[in-house]
Amino acid sequence: MSVTAERVSKVDKNKLQKENSLLHTAFEYFTTKGFSKTSISDIVEKAGVAKGTFYLYFKDKYDIRNKLIAHKSSQLFRNAAAELEADPSITDFTDKIIKIADSIIDQLNSNQTLLTFISKNLSWGIFKSALEKKVSDDDIDFSEIYQKMLNISPYKFEAPETMLFMIIELVSSTCYSAILYKEPCTLDELKPYLYDAIRAIIERNKIKDN
Amino acid sequence: MSVTAERVSKVDKNKLQKENSLLHTAFEYFTTKGFSKTSISDIVEKAGVAKGTFYLYFKDKYDIRNKLIAHKSSQLFRNAAAELEADPSITDFTDKIIKIADSIIDQLNSNQTLLTFISKNLSWGIFKSALEKKVSDDDIDFSEIYQKMLNISPYKFEAPETMLFMIIELVSSTCYSAILYKEPCTLDELKPYLYDAIRAIIERNKIKDN
Amino acid sequence: MSVTAERVSKVDKNKLQKENSLLHTAFEYFTTKGFSKTSISDIVEKAGVAKGTFYLYFKDKYDIRNKLIAHKSSQLFRNAAAELEADPSITDFTDKIIKIADSIIDQLNSNQTLLTFISKNLSWGIFKSALEKKVSDDDIDFSEIYQKMLNISPYKFEAPETMLFMIIELVSSTCYSAILYKEPCTLDELKPYLYDAIRAIIERNKIKDN
Amino acid sequence: MSVTAERVSKVDKNKLQKENSLLHTAFEYFTTKGFSKTSISDIVEKAGVAKGTFYLYFKDKYDIRNKLIAHKSSQLFRNAAAELEADPSITDFTDKIIKIADSIIDQLNSNQTLLTFISKNLSWGIFKSALEKKVSDDDIDFSEIYQKMLNISPYKFEAPETMLFMIIELVSSTCYSAILYKEPCTLDELKPYLYDAIRAIIERNKIKDN
DNA sequence: TATGAATGAGATTTCATTCAT
DNA sequence: AATGAATGAAATCTCATTCAT
């Protein structure tokens, strides 16, 4: 390895560290103080970098928030995908989707701060990009995974992308109040109805070619 | 009418006008510019009152927002209650609730700005108080109406208040995306499933005394 | 007594009550929150009168402060004069002055809030007027009393008024730190030196006509 | 000199300039308009810096006032110490203290604006810290100088620190009215008595070990 | 790259005072 | 005489962003 290459990698490692530190600190403040009451001064101070440095990595406060939502959402899907892969007994497309949903719901249930942050700040554009672009290196491209799932499935779907977003929406909107307020019912009470609904959505999207 | 009474009424009318003007202007800005990008200067300037006057009626920006949500929510319920009263053919408790839900959903559907504002800023405490406390004189006490509905119904319920909130939550959480994004489906497609769910919730709450 | 007279007296009693209530409340706030941090709103609210009423009795915040200092100072002198009168054994002019000083010092020592208020806000003009003009009805005209003391004294003085102010200044400036901080010494340690100084001042002012 | 060192010194010089400009301007306004009638806007405008810059150097208006008192007090002691050092004929501890007192009194006498500012705003905590902490670089640590004076003196004292504050208090409280109002007497008339009192205080504090 | 001092517009809030009732 | 709603200037303070170093 050349000296130059080593230097670059060191610099890159440093850059990554700075960006991660900023993301991590911002998340901490956003979830405790709230977005509008968190200042960039707060973030850089705790992250241990200079104010100007913030603007080397993020355009503004909205940018870091959106990247955080994308990053955190991506992690939810990465964990769900890993769980799915660990269980080779699940082979059916619908079962796979439900497995992923179940995993994400359980993650949000055990991390309600994350649930609050994502839900309170979610907008369609951000969420969609979260599934398509990686913020940090350990993020995954869920679109790719989803595409593979579609490819190896014997079924074809009318609008697979819309279908995915419909499911995500259904899950998040109903789980928000179930997890945080146990209303209209507890999560465990909700799940059967929810998974039936998911199955129905998928079924309705299958292209019957006969 | 005595001179004194006339004077008081003039002052009070003026006060009401000021407060309404502020509420109205704030709502306009909150729904167009967004809450955090709306300044109190914006509001008072357009409302045509002095800055200090704002603080005679509201504690701060959060206060006027909460009062607006409460006020607007109350109006939704007032309109729904009026619609229900206008149709004497609806006598069953469950049908009445569904009629109210249907009315509220239609109102939100034809006033999506209001839906965005309420949903983005809703918190349980504010919403609950909206149904119990009047912000302005033409607000209604929906709790009272609900109580009467319960009293004249032949059924008894385990937790009628919780049941009400469960329905409200279910309706608003599912309608938000259906109305604004037509996802997971259009409002018309959603309604049958939703009203079935409402019926199920009510049914589950009835006390079977046999 | 005529009806008119009775009415006037009732009105006057009411006026006096209002003014006293304002003075009393202002003093409470000035000594606890401090002058600049006390608002007229604070005062009128606690005094139970309308804001406009304040301006019927006082020109502005400075006016009520000055009147308070004058009033409180006058009370100090009234009490001191009463104490002096109660002790017919004191006949010498110098002994009388010292008796008065001693009484005032003891009053300030047992009412350190008052000491702080008077000292922190004292200016020569206000203090002088306090001895010459009555703020409320139970204030006294100390100048008159002082004049009588001078008249019945066998001595004549070069500048009796200046002499009086010199003594007041000497007493208040040295007692302030002695009472509040016990520095440079305690009040009891200070007193003998102080009273010697007062005697010296008086002595130096006597006109020796031989 | 390295480029880095030069840069740092340039920035630091600039910072010092800004802070000094703010301190200087604030002092000018505080002593002419008075503290409460001086706004931060006044200060920054005349100092030629942005409003936000003020808050980089001072917490609020009270902070800059306290720092000014400390700074100005420190300068008084610095000048006095310099004067003392310039006169090697003064060797006795008591004579040194009196020399310092005399110097400070003369400074205050020829700068009555400063006297008014310090006296009207003085509180024990601020004054004490003025002798122990440096506000700007040309301030001195008078505590150190005082300690050296104590060390080279053949006498030991019971409570040297309290003794110092007693003297300071005695001097300032008596000189205030003497200088500004020439009451109870002129400064020149006061001085002999005052210096006798200082001698007495010091004498009373000497530990007689025989 | 990285820094952090400086900016200055603008936000919120206060409050002495007025004046119609 | 008494009220208190209304005023609006002005005060304090924040903070995203820039830029010279």
PDB file of C-alpha atoms in Angstrom, chain B residues 1-126:
ATOM      1  CA  MET B   1     -80.493  48.212  26.487  1.00  0.00           C
ATOM      2  CA  SER B   2     -78.657  50.173  29.132  1.00  0.00           C
ATOM      3  CA  VAL B   3     -75.687  52.353  28.294  1.00  0.00           C
ATOM      4  CA  THR B   4     -73.419  50.222  30.435  1.00  0.00           C
ATOM      5  CA  ALA B   5     -74.498  46.991  28.800  1.00  0.00           C
ATOM      6  CA  GLU B   6     -73.996  48.555  25.410  1.00  0.00           C
ATOM      7  CA  ARG B   7     -70.507  49.664  26.318  1.00  0.00           C
ATOM      8  CA  VAL B   8     -69.461  46.309  27.658  1.00  0.00           C
ATOM      9  CA  SER B   9     -70.801  44.576  24.611  1.00  0.00           C
ATOM     10  CA  LYS B  10     -68.914  46.958  22.348  1.00  0.00           C
ATOM     11  CA  VAL B  11     -65.632  46.261  24.114  1.00  0.00           C
ATOM     12  CA  ASP B  12     -66.286  42.553  24.169  1.00  0.00           C
ATOM     13  CA  LYS B  13     -67.235  42.520  20.532  1.00  0.00           C
ATOM     14  CA  ASN B  14     -64.002  44.307  19.759  1.00  0.00           C
ATOM     15  CA  LYS B  15     -62.011  41.842  21.838  1.00  0.00           C
ATOM     16  CA  LEU B  16     -63.620  38.907  20.111  1.00  0.00           C
ATOM     17  CA  GLN B  17     -62.883  40.501  16.761  1.00  0.00           C
ATOM     18  CA  LYS B  18     -59.211  40.932  17.661  1.00  0.00           C
ATOM     19  CA  GLU B  19     -58.825  37.384  18.907  1.00  0.00           C
ATOM     20  CA  ASN B  20     -60.611  35.973  15.879  1.00  0.00           C
ATOM     21  CA  SER B  21     -58.527  38.083  13.561  1.00  0.00           C
ATOM     22  CA  LEU B  22     -55.366  36.743  15.186  1.00  0.00           C
ATOM     23  CA  LEU B  23     -56.568  33.143  15.093  1.00  0.00           C
ATOM     24  CA  HIS B  24     -57.640  33.487  11.500  1.00  0.00           C
ATOM     25  CA  THR B  25     -54.396  35.069  10.340  1.00  0.00           C
ATOM     26  CA  ALA B  26     -52.277  32.591  12.277  1.00  0.00           C
ATOM     27  CA  PHE B  27     -54.155  29.692  10.688  1.00  0.00           C
ATOM     28  CA  GLU B  28     -53.579  31.144   7.251  1.00  0.00           C
ATOM     29  CA  TYR B  29     -49.828  31.444   7.816  1.00  0.00           C
ATOM     30  CA  PHE B  30     -49.421  28.139   9.662  1.00  0.00           C
ATOM     31  CA  THR B  31     -51.041  26.286   6.792  1.00  0.00           C
ATOM     32  CA  THR B  32     -49.165  28.096   4.041  1.00  0.00           C
ATOM     33  CA  LYS B  33     -45.720  28.946   5.453  1.00  0.00           C
ATOM     34  CA  GLY B  34     -45.694  26.322   8.173  1.00  0.00           C
ATOM     35  CA  PHE B  35     -45.594  26.810  11.918  1.00  0.00           C
ATOM     36  CA  SER B  36     -41.890  27.366  12.530  1.00  0.00           C
ATOM     37  CA  LYS B  37     -41.489  29.710   9.571  1.00  0.00           C
ATOM     38  CA  THR B  38     -44.366  31.876  10.700  1.00  0.00           C
ATOM     39  CA  SER B  39     -43.348  34.671  13.026  1.00  0.00           C
ATOM     40  CA  ILE B  40     -45.563  36.510  15.438  1.00  0.00           C
ATOM     41  CA  SER B  41     -44.601  39.643  13.524  1.00  0.00           C
ATOM     42  CA  ASP B  42     -46.146  38.099  10.420  1.00  0.00           C
ATOM     43  CA  ILE B  43     -49.348  37.354  12.268  1.00  0.00           C
ATOM     44  CA  VAL B  44     -49.904  40.692  13.989  1.00  0.00           C
ATOM     45  CA  GLU B  45     -48.945  42.652  10.918  1.00  0.00           C
ATOM     46  CA  LYS B  46     -51.537  40.966   8.734  1.00  0.00           C
ATOM     47  CA  ALA B  47     -54.109  40.846  11.525  1.00  0.00           C
ATOM     48  CA  GLY B  48     -53.739  44.585  11.885  1.00  0.00           C
ATOM     49  CA  VAL B  49     -53.045  44.642  15.616  1.00  0.00           C
ATOM     50  CA  ALA B  50     -50.048  45.688  17.637  1.00  0.00           C
ATOM     51  CA  LYS B  51     -47.461  43.150  18.671  1.00  0.00           C
ATOM     52  CA  GLY B  52     -48.247  43.583  22.324  1.00  0.00           C
ATOM     53  CA  THR B  53     -51.892  42.837  21.659  1.00  0.00           C
ATOM     54  CA  PHE B  54     -50.956  39.336  20.627  1.00  0.00           C
ATOM     55  CA  TYR B  55     -49.721  38.694  24.126  1.00  0.00           C
ATOM     56  CA  LEU B  56     -52.988  39.876  25.630  1.00  0.00           C
ATOM     57  CA  TYR B  57     -54.726  36.930  24.028  1.00  0.00           C
ATOM     58  CA  PHE B  58     -52.076  34.245  23.739  1.00  0.00           C
ATOM     59  CA  LYS B  59     -49.137  33.177  25.849  1.00  0.00           C
ATOM     60  CA  ASP B  60     -46.882  32.471  22.878  1.00  0.00           C
ATOM     61  CA  LYS B  61     -46.855  30.926  19.432  1.00  0.00           C
ATOM     62  CA  TYR B  62     -47.458  27.447  20.814  1.00  0.00           C
ATOM     63  CA  ASP B  63     -50.510  28.685  22.658  1.00  0.00           C
ATOM     64  CA  ILE B  64     -52.189  30.088  19.582  1.00  0.00           C
ATOM     65  CA  ARG B  65     -51.368  26.913  17.659  1.00  0.00           C
ATOM     66  CA  ASN B  66     -52.923  24.707  20.321  1.00  0.00           C
ATOM     67  CA  LYS B  67     -55.973  26.916  20.579  1.00  0.00           C
ATOM     68  CA  LEU B  68     -56.296  26.804  16.808  1.00  0.00           C
ATOM     69  CA  ILE B  69     -56.158  23.026  16.728  1.00  0.00           C
ATOM     70  CA  ALA B  70     -58.699  22.851  19.519  1.00  0.00           C
ATOM     71  CA  HIS B  71     -60.898  25.410  17.812  1.00  0.00           C
ATOM     72  CA  LYS B  72     -60.704  23.796  14.390  1.00  0.00           C
ATOM     73  CA  SER B  73     -61.275  20.322  15.818  1.00  0.00           C
ATOM     74  CA  SER B  74     -64.248  21.590  17.738  1.00  0.00           C
ATOM     75  CA  GLN B  75     -65.698  23.050  14.564  1.00  0.00           C
ATOM     76  CA  LEU B  76     -65.334  19.679  12.851  1.00  0.00           C
ATOM     77  CA  PHE B  77     -67.347  18.060  15.615  1.00  0.00           C
ATOM     78  CA  ARG B  78     -69.860  20.896  15.717  1.00  0.00           C
ATOM     79  CA  ASN B  79     -70.568  20.515  12.013  1.00  0.00           C
ATOM     80  CA  ALA B  80     -70.767  16.741  12.350  1.00  0.00           C
ATOM     81  CA  ALA B  81     -73.191  17.014  15.279  1.00  0.00           C
ATOM     82  CA  ALA B  82     -75.353  19.430  13.307  1.00  0.00           C
ATOM     83  CA  GLU B  83     -75.439  17.075  10.349  1.00  0.00           C
ATOM     84  CA  LEU B  84     -76.418  14.192  12.602  1.00  0.00           C
ATOM     85  CA  GLU B  85     -79.222  16.181  14.175  1.00  0.00           C
ATOM     86  CA  ALA B  86     -80.556  17.094  10.755  1.00  0.00           C
ATOM     87  CA  ASP B  87     -81.119  13.425   9.941  1.00  0.00           C
ATOM     88  CA  PRO B  88     -83.662  11.988  12.419  1.00  0.00           C
ATOM     89  CA  SER B  89     -83.647   8.626  10.660  1.00  0.00           C
ATOM     90  CA  ILE B  90     -80.365   7.683  12.363  1.00  0.00           C
ATOM     91  CA  THR B  91     -81.263   6.290  15.765  1.00  0.00           C
ATOM     92  CA  ASP B  92     -78.778   3.520  16.501  1.00  0.00           C
ATOM     93  CA  PHE B  93     -75.723   4.491  18.571  1.00  0.00           C
ATOM     94  CA  THR B  94     -73.234   2.874  16.201  1.00  0.00           C
ATOM     95  CA  ASP B  95     -74.868   4.473  13.174  1.00  0.00           C
ATOM     96  CA  LYS B  96     -74.626   7.846  14.860  1.00  0.00           C
ATOM     97  CA  ILE B  97     -70.927   7.458  15.497  1.00  0.00           C
ATOM     98  CA  ILE B  98     -70.327   6.383  11.940  1.00  0.00           C
ATOM     99  CA  LYS B  99     -72.366   9.305  10.687  1.00  0.00           C
ATOM    100  CA  ILE B 100     -70.169  11.648  12.748  1.00  0.00           C
ATOM    101  CA  ALA B 101     -66.991   9.990  11.493  1.00  0.00           C
ATOM    102  CA  ASP B 102     -68.229  10.181   7.935  1.00  0.00           C
ATOM    103  CA  SER B 103     -69.033  13.844   8.292  1.00  0.00           C
ATOM    104  CA  ILE B 104     -65.628  14.641   9.763  1.00  0.00           C
ATOM    105  CA  ILE B 105     -63.844  12.655   7.075  1.00  0.00           C
ATOM    106  CA  ASP B 106     -65.749  14.491   4.358  1.00  0.00           C
ATOM    107  CA  GLN B 107     -64.922  17.821   5.910  1.00  0.00           C
ATOM    108  CA  LEU B 108     -61.230  16.935   6.033  1.00  0.00           C
ATOM    109  CA  ASN B 109     -61.356  15.635   2.505  1.00  0.00           C
ATOM    110  CA  SER B 110     -62.699  18.917   1.204  1.00  0.00           C
ATOM    111  CA  ASN B 111     -60.323  20.934   3.384  1.00  0.00           C
ATOM    112  CA  GLN B 112     -56.961  19.272   3.067  1.00  0.00           C
ATOM    113  CA  THR B 113     -55.096  22.275   4.368  1.00  0.00           C
ATOM    114  CA  LEU B 114     -56.926  21.817   7.642  1.00  0.00           C
ATOM    115  CA  LEU B 115     -56.109  18.117   7.620  1.00  0.00           C
ATOM    116  CA  THR B 116     -52.409  18.828   7.145  1.00  0.00           C
ATOM    117  CA  PHE B 117     -52.395  21.430   9.890  1.00  0.00           C
ATOM    118  CA  ILE B 118     -54.236  19.323  12.432  1.00  0.00           C
ATOM    119  CA  SER B 119     -52.335  16.120  11.715  1.00  0.00           C
ATOM    120  CA  LYS B 120     -48.869  17.641  11.688  1.00  0.00           C
ATOM    121  CA  ASN B 121     -49.429  19.371  14.994  1.00  0.00           C
ATOM    122  CA  LEU B 122     -51.741  17.064  16.812  1.00  0.00           C
ATOM    123  CA  SER B 123     -50.896  15.719  20.212  1.00  0.00           C
ATOM    124  CA  TRP B 124     -53.196  13.753  22.428  1.00  0.00           C
ATOM    125  CA  GLY B 125     -53.499  16.345  25.139  1.00  0.00           C
ATOM    126  CA  ILE B 126     -54.522  19.114  22.785  1.00  0.00           C
TER     127      ILE B 126
END
